[in-house]
XYZ file of C-alpha atoms in Angstrom:
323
model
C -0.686 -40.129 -6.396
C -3.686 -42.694 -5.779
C -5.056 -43.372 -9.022
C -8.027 -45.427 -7.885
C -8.458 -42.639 -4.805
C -8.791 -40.219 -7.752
C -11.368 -42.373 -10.031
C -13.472 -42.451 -6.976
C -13.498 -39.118 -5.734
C -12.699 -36.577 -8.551
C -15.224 -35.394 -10.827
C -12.879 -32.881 -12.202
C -9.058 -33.122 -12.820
C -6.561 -29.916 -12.876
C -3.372 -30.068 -14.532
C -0.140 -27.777 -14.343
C 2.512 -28.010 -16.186
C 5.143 -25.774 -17.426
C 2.623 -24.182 -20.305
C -0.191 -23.136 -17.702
C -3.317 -24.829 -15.992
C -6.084 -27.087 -17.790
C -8.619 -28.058 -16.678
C -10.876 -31.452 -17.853
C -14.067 -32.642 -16.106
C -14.267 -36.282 -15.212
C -11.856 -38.579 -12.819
C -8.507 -39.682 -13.641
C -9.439 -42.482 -16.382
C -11.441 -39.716 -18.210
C -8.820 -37.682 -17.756
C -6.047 -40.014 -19.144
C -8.428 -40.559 -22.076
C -8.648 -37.251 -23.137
C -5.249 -36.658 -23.025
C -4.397 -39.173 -25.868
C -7.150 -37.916 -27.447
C -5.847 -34.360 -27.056
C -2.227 -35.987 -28.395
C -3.270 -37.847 -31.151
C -5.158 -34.744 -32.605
C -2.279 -32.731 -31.773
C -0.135 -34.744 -33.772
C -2.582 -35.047 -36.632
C -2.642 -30.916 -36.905
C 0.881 -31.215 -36.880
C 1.399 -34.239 -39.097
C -1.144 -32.037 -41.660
C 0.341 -28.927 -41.397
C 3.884 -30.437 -42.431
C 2.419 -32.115 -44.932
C 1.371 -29.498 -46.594
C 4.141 -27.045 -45.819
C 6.522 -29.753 -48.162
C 4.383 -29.742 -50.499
C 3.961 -25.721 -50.850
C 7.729 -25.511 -50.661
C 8.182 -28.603 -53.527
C 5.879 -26.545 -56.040
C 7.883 -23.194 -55.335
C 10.836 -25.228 -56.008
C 10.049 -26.385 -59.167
C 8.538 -23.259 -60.702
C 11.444 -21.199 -59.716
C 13.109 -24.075 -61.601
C 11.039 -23.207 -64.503
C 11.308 -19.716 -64.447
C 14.655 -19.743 -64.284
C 15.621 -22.468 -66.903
C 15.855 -22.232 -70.674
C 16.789 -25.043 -73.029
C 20.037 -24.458 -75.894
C 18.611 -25.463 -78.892
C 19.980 -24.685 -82.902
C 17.317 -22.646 -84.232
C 17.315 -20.036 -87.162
C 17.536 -16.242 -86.096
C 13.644 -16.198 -86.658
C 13.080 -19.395 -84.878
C 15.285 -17.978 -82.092
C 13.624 -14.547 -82.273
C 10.160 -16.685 -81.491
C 11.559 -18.824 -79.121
C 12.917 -16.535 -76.926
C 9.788 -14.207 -76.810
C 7.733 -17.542 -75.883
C 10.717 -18.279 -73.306
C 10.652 -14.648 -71.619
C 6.350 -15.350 -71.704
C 6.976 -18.623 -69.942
C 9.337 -17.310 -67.293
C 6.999 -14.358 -66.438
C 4.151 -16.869 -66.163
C 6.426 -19.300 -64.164
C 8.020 -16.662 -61.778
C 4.364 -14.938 -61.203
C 2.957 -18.264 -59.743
C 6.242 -19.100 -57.832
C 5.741 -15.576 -56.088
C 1.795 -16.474 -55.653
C 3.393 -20.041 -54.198
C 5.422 -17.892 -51.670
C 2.928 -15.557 -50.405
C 0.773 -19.248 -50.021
C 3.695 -20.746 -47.718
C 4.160 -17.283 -45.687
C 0.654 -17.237 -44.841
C 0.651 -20.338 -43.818
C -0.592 -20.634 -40.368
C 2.466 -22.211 -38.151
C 1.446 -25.013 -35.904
C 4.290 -25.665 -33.312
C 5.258 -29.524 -32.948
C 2.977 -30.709 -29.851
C 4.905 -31.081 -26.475
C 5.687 -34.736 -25.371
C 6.586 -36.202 -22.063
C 9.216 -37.714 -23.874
C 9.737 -41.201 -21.905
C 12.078 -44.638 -22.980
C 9.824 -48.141 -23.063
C 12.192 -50.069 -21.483
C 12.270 -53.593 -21.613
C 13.020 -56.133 -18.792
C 15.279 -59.141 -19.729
C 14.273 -62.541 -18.550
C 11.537 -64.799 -19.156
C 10.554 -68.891 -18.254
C 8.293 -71.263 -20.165
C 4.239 -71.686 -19.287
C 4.602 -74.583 -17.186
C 8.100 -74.145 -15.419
C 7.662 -74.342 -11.886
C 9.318 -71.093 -10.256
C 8.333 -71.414 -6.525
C 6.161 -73.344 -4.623
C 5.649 -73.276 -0.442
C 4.435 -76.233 1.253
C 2.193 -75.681 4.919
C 4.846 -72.890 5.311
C 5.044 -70.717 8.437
C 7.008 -67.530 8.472
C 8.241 -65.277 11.676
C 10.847 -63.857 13.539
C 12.032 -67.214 16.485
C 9.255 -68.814 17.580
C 6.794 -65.797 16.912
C 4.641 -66.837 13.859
C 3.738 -63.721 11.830
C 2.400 -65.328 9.062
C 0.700 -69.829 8.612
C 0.167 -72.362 6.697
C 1.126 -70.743 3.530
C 0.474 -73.162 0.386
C 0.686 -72.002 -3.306
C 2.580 -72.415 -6.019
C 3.905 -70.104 -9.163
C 4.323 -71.530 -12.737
C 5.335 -69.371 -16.000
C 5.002 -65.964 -16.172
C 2.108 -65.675 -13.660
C 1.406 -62.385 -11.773
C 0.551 -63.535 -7.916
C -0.721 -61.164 -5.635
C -0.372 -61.448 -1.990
C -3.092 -59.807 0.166
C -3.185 -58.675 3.647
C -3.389 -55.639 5.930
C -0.060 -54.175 7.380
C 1.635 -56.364 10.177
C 0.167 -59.826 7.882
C 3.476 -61.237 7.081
C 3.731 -59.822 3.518
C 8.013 -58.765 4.080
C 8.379 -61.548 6.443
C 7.358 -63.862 3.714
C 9.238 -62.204 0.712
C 12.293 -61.956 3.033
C 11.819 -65.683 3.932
C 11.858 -66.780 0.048
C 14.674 -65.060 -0.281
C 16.769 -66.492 2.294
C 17.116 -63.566 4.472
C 15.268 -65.151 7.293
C 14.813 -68.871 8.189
C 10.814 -70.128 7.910
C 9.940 -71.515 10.642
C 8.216 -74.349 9.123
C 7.510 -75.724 6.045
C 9.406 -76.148 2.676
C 10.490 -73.776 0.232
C 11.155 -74.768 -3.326
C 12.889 -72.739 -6.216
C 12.503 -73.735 -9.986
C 15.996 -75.019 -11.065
C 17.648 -72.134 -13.020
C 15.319 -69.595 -11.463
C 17.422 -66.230 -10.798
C 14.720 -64.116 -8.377
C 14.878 -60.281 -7.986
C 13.338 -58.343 -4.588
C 12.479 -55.078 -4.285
C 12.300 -54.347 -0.585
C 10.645 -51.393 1.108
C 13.612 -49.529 2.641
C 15.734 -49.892 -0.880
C 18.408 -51.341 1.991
C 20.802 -53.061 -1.113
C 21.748 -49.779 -2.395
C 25.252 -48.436 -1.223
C 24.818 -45.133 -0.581
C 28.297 -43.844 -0.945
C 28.073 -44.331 -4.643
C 26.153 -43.014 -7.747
C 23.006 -44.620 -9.295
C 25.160 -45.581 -12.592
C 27.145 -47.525 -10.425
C 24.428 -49.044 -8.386
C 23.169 -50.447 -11.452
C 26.251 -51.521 -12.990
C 26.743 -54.692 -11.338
C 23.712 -55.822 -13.809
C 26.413 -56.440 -16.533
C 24.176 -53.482 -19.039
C 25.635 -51.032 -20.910
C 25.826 -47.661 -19.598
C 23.347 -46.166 -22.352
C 20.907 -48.736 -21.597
C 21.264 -47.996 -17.638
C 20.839 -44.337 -18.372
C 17.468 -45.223 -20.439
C 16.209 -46.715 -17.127
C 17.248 -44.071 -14.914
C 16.049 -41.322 -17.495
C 12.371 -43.590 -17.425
C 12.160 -43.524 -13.577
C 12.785 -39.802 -13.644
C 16.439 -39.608 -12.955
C 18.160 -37.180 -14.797
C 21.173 -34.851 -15.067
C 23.319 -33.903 -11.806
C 21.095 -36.651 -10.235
C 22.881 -39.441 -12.008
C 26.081 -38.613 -10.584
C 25.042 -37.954 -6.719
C 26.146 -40.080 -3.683
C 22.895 -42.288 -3.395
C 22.510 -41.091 -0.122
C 22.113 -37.487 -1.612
C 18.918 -38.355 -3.306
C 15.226 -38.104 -1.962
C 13.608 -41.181 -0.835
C 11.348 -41.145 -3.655
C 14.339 -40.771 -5.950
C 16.102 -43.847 -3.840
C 13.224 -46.134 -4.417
C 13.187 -45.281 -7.957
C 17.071 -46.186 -8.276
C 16.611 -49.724 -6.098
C 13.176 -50.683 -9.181
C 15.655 -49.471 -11.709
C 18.464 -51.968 -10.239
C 16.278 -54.753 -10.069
C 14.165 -54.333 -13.473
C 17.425 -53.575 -15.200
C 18.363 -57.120 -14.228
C 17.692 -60.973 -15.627
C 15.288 -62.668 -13.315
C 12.935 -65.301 -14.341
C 11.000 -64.279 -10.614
C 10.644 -60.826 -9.431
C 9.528 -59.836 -6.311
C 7.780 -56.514 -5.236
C 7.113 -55.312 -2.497
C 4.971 -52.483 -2.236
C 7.262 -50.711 -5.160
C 5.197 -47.518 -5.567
C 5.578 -46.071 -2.439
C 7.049 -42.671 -2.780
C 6.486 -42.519 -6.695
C 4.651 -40.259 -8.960
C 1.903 -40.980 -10.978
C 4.428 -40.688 -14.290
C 7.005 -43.464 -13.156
C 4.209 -45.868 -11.517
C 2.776 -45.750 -15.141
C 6.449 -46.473 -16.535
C 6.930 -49.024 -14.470
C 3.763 -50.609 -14.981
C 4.120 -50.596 -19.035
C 7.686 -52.493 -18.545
C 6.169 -55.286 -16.134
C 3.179 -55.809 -18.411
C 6.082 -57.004 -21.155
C 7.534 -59.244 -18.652
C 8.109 -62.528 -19.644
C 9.098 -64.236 -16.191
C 6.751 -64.592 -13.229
C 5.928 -61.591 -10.659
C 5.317 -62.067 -7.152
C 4.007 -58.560 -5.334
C 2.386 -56.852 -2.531
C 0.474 -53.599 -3.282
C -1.753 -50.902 -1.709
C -1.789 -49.220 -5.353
C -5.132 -51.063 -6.116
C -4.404 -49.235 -9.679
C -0.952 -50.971 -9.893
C -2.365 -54.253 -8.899
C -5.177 -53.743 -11.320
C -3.028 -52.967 -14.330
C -0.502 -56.150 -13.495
C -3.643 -58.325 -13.460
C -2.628 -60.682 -11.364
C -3.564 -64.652 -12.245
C -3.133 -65.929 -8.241
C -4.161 -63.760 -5.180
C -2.803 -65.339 -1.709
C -4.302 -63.947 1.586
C -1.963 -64.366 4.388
C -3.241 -64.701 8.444
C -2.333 -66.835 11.448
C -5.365 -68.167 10.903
């Protein structure tokens, strides 16, 4: 599911899905680019061949109108006589090019409508104004006692910045997002939140779930309407029975799509991500990523997904050390 793995290896991409195998040469963006290529021509074909279908049947529809109509007017017997032979001539000539109209629309050639991965565009609620201050850490150290994971840590966030923090594994990256959101003390240093600023975290192990219950009501304490929480499950990929399993019934990779859902379903002003497309397929990182690129509050993340950080863009990038 490593986009940017793909773009750098794959010089050819297979696909399978329920109609068969295809296969296009190229890595994953040439790929991708075919495929709307492939949709949009798809849907012109289709568009056409509608088109033209209406209008076949619209023309058979009004000469069988014809052929079969016949005005009442007072005539003399003559006049009648005259009328009615040019009326039975007219009919004839009508009802021979309605038949010539059918035999058009039956040989037709039938395009089936093209097959869609039907998906919602969900949008995230929340937002803050350019130069709101939403965080800032001052010479902050992060840790667990008197062990410092993670030093010095200086930046701030204002608007609806993306910042990125960077660092390998064991850097401080949870240490720090847990520490901002006042699940563990900092060791030193100040922490400051925007006044009015509601944050959001997405943690690793998906640990605010409660597993005993189903996803609808793991996202219902958002306030949403049940339609729109169903849109966001049916986005991430969670459909059918799945909706009403205990949450510890699903697959990790269905449990980490329930805990985004939970937290993008929300109204934050500041979300926090941390590492959010581990265990996701390429179809729901891409979901994902369209809703967060609509966002209109700040986003504070950790990724591996060099694709995913790419397509956020972030505006800050934050190395953390001890050093």
């Amino acid at each position: 599911h490593d986009r940017a793995f793909i773009n750098d290896v794959a010089t050819r991409i297979i696909e399978l899905n329920s109609h068969g195998i295809k296969e296009y040469g190229g890595n994953y963006d040439f790929y991708k680019n075919q495929k709307k290529s492939e949709s949009f021509a798809e849907m012109k074909l289709y568009s056409d061949y509608i088109d033209e279908k209406n209008k076949i049947r619209n023309a058979l529809k009004k000469q069988k109108s014809l052929a079969s109509g016949s005005r009442k007017i007072k005539t003399t017997d003559n006049e009648k006589m005259c009328r009615d032979k040019r009326a039975e001539s007219s009919q004839h000539t009508f009802a021979k090019r309605a038949k010539a109209i059918e035999s058009r629309l039956s040989q037709l050639q039938k395009i089936e409508k093209p097959h869609s991965d039907k998906s919602y565009r969900v949008y995230i609620n929340g937002g803050v104004h350019d130069d709101k201050l939403v965080l800032g850490l001052t010479d902050l150290d992060v840790g667990y006692g008197k062990c410092i994971v993670a030093k010095s840590i200086n930046f701030e966030i204002r608007g609806p910045s993306r910042t990125q923090i960077m660092g390998p594994n064991g850097s401080g990256k949870t240490t720090l997002f847990r520490t901002i959101m006042g699940q563990m003390d900092p060791i030193e240093g100040d922490i400051k939140v925007g006044d009015g600023v509601n944050a959001g975290y997405f943690s690793q192990d998906v640990d605010s779930l409660d597993h005993t219950k189903n996803a609808i009501y793991n996202l219902s304490s958002n306030g949403e309407d049940r339609a729109d929480l169903r849109k966001w499950l049916h986005m991430l990929g969670i459909q059918g029975d799945d909706v009403n399993k205990s949450t510890g019934d699903l697959s990790r990779g269905q449990r980490s799509k329930l805990g985004i859902a939970r937290l993008l379903s929300g109204n934050y002003q500041l979300i926090i991500l941390d590492e959010p497309t581990n265990h996701l397929d390429i179809a729901t990182r891409e979901s994902i990523e369209f809703s967060l690129s609509k966002y209109q509050g700040a986003i504070l993340f950790a990724s591996h997904d060099d694709y995913f950080a790419k397509k956020l863009n972030p505006t800050q990038l934050v190395k953390l050390g001890i050093n």
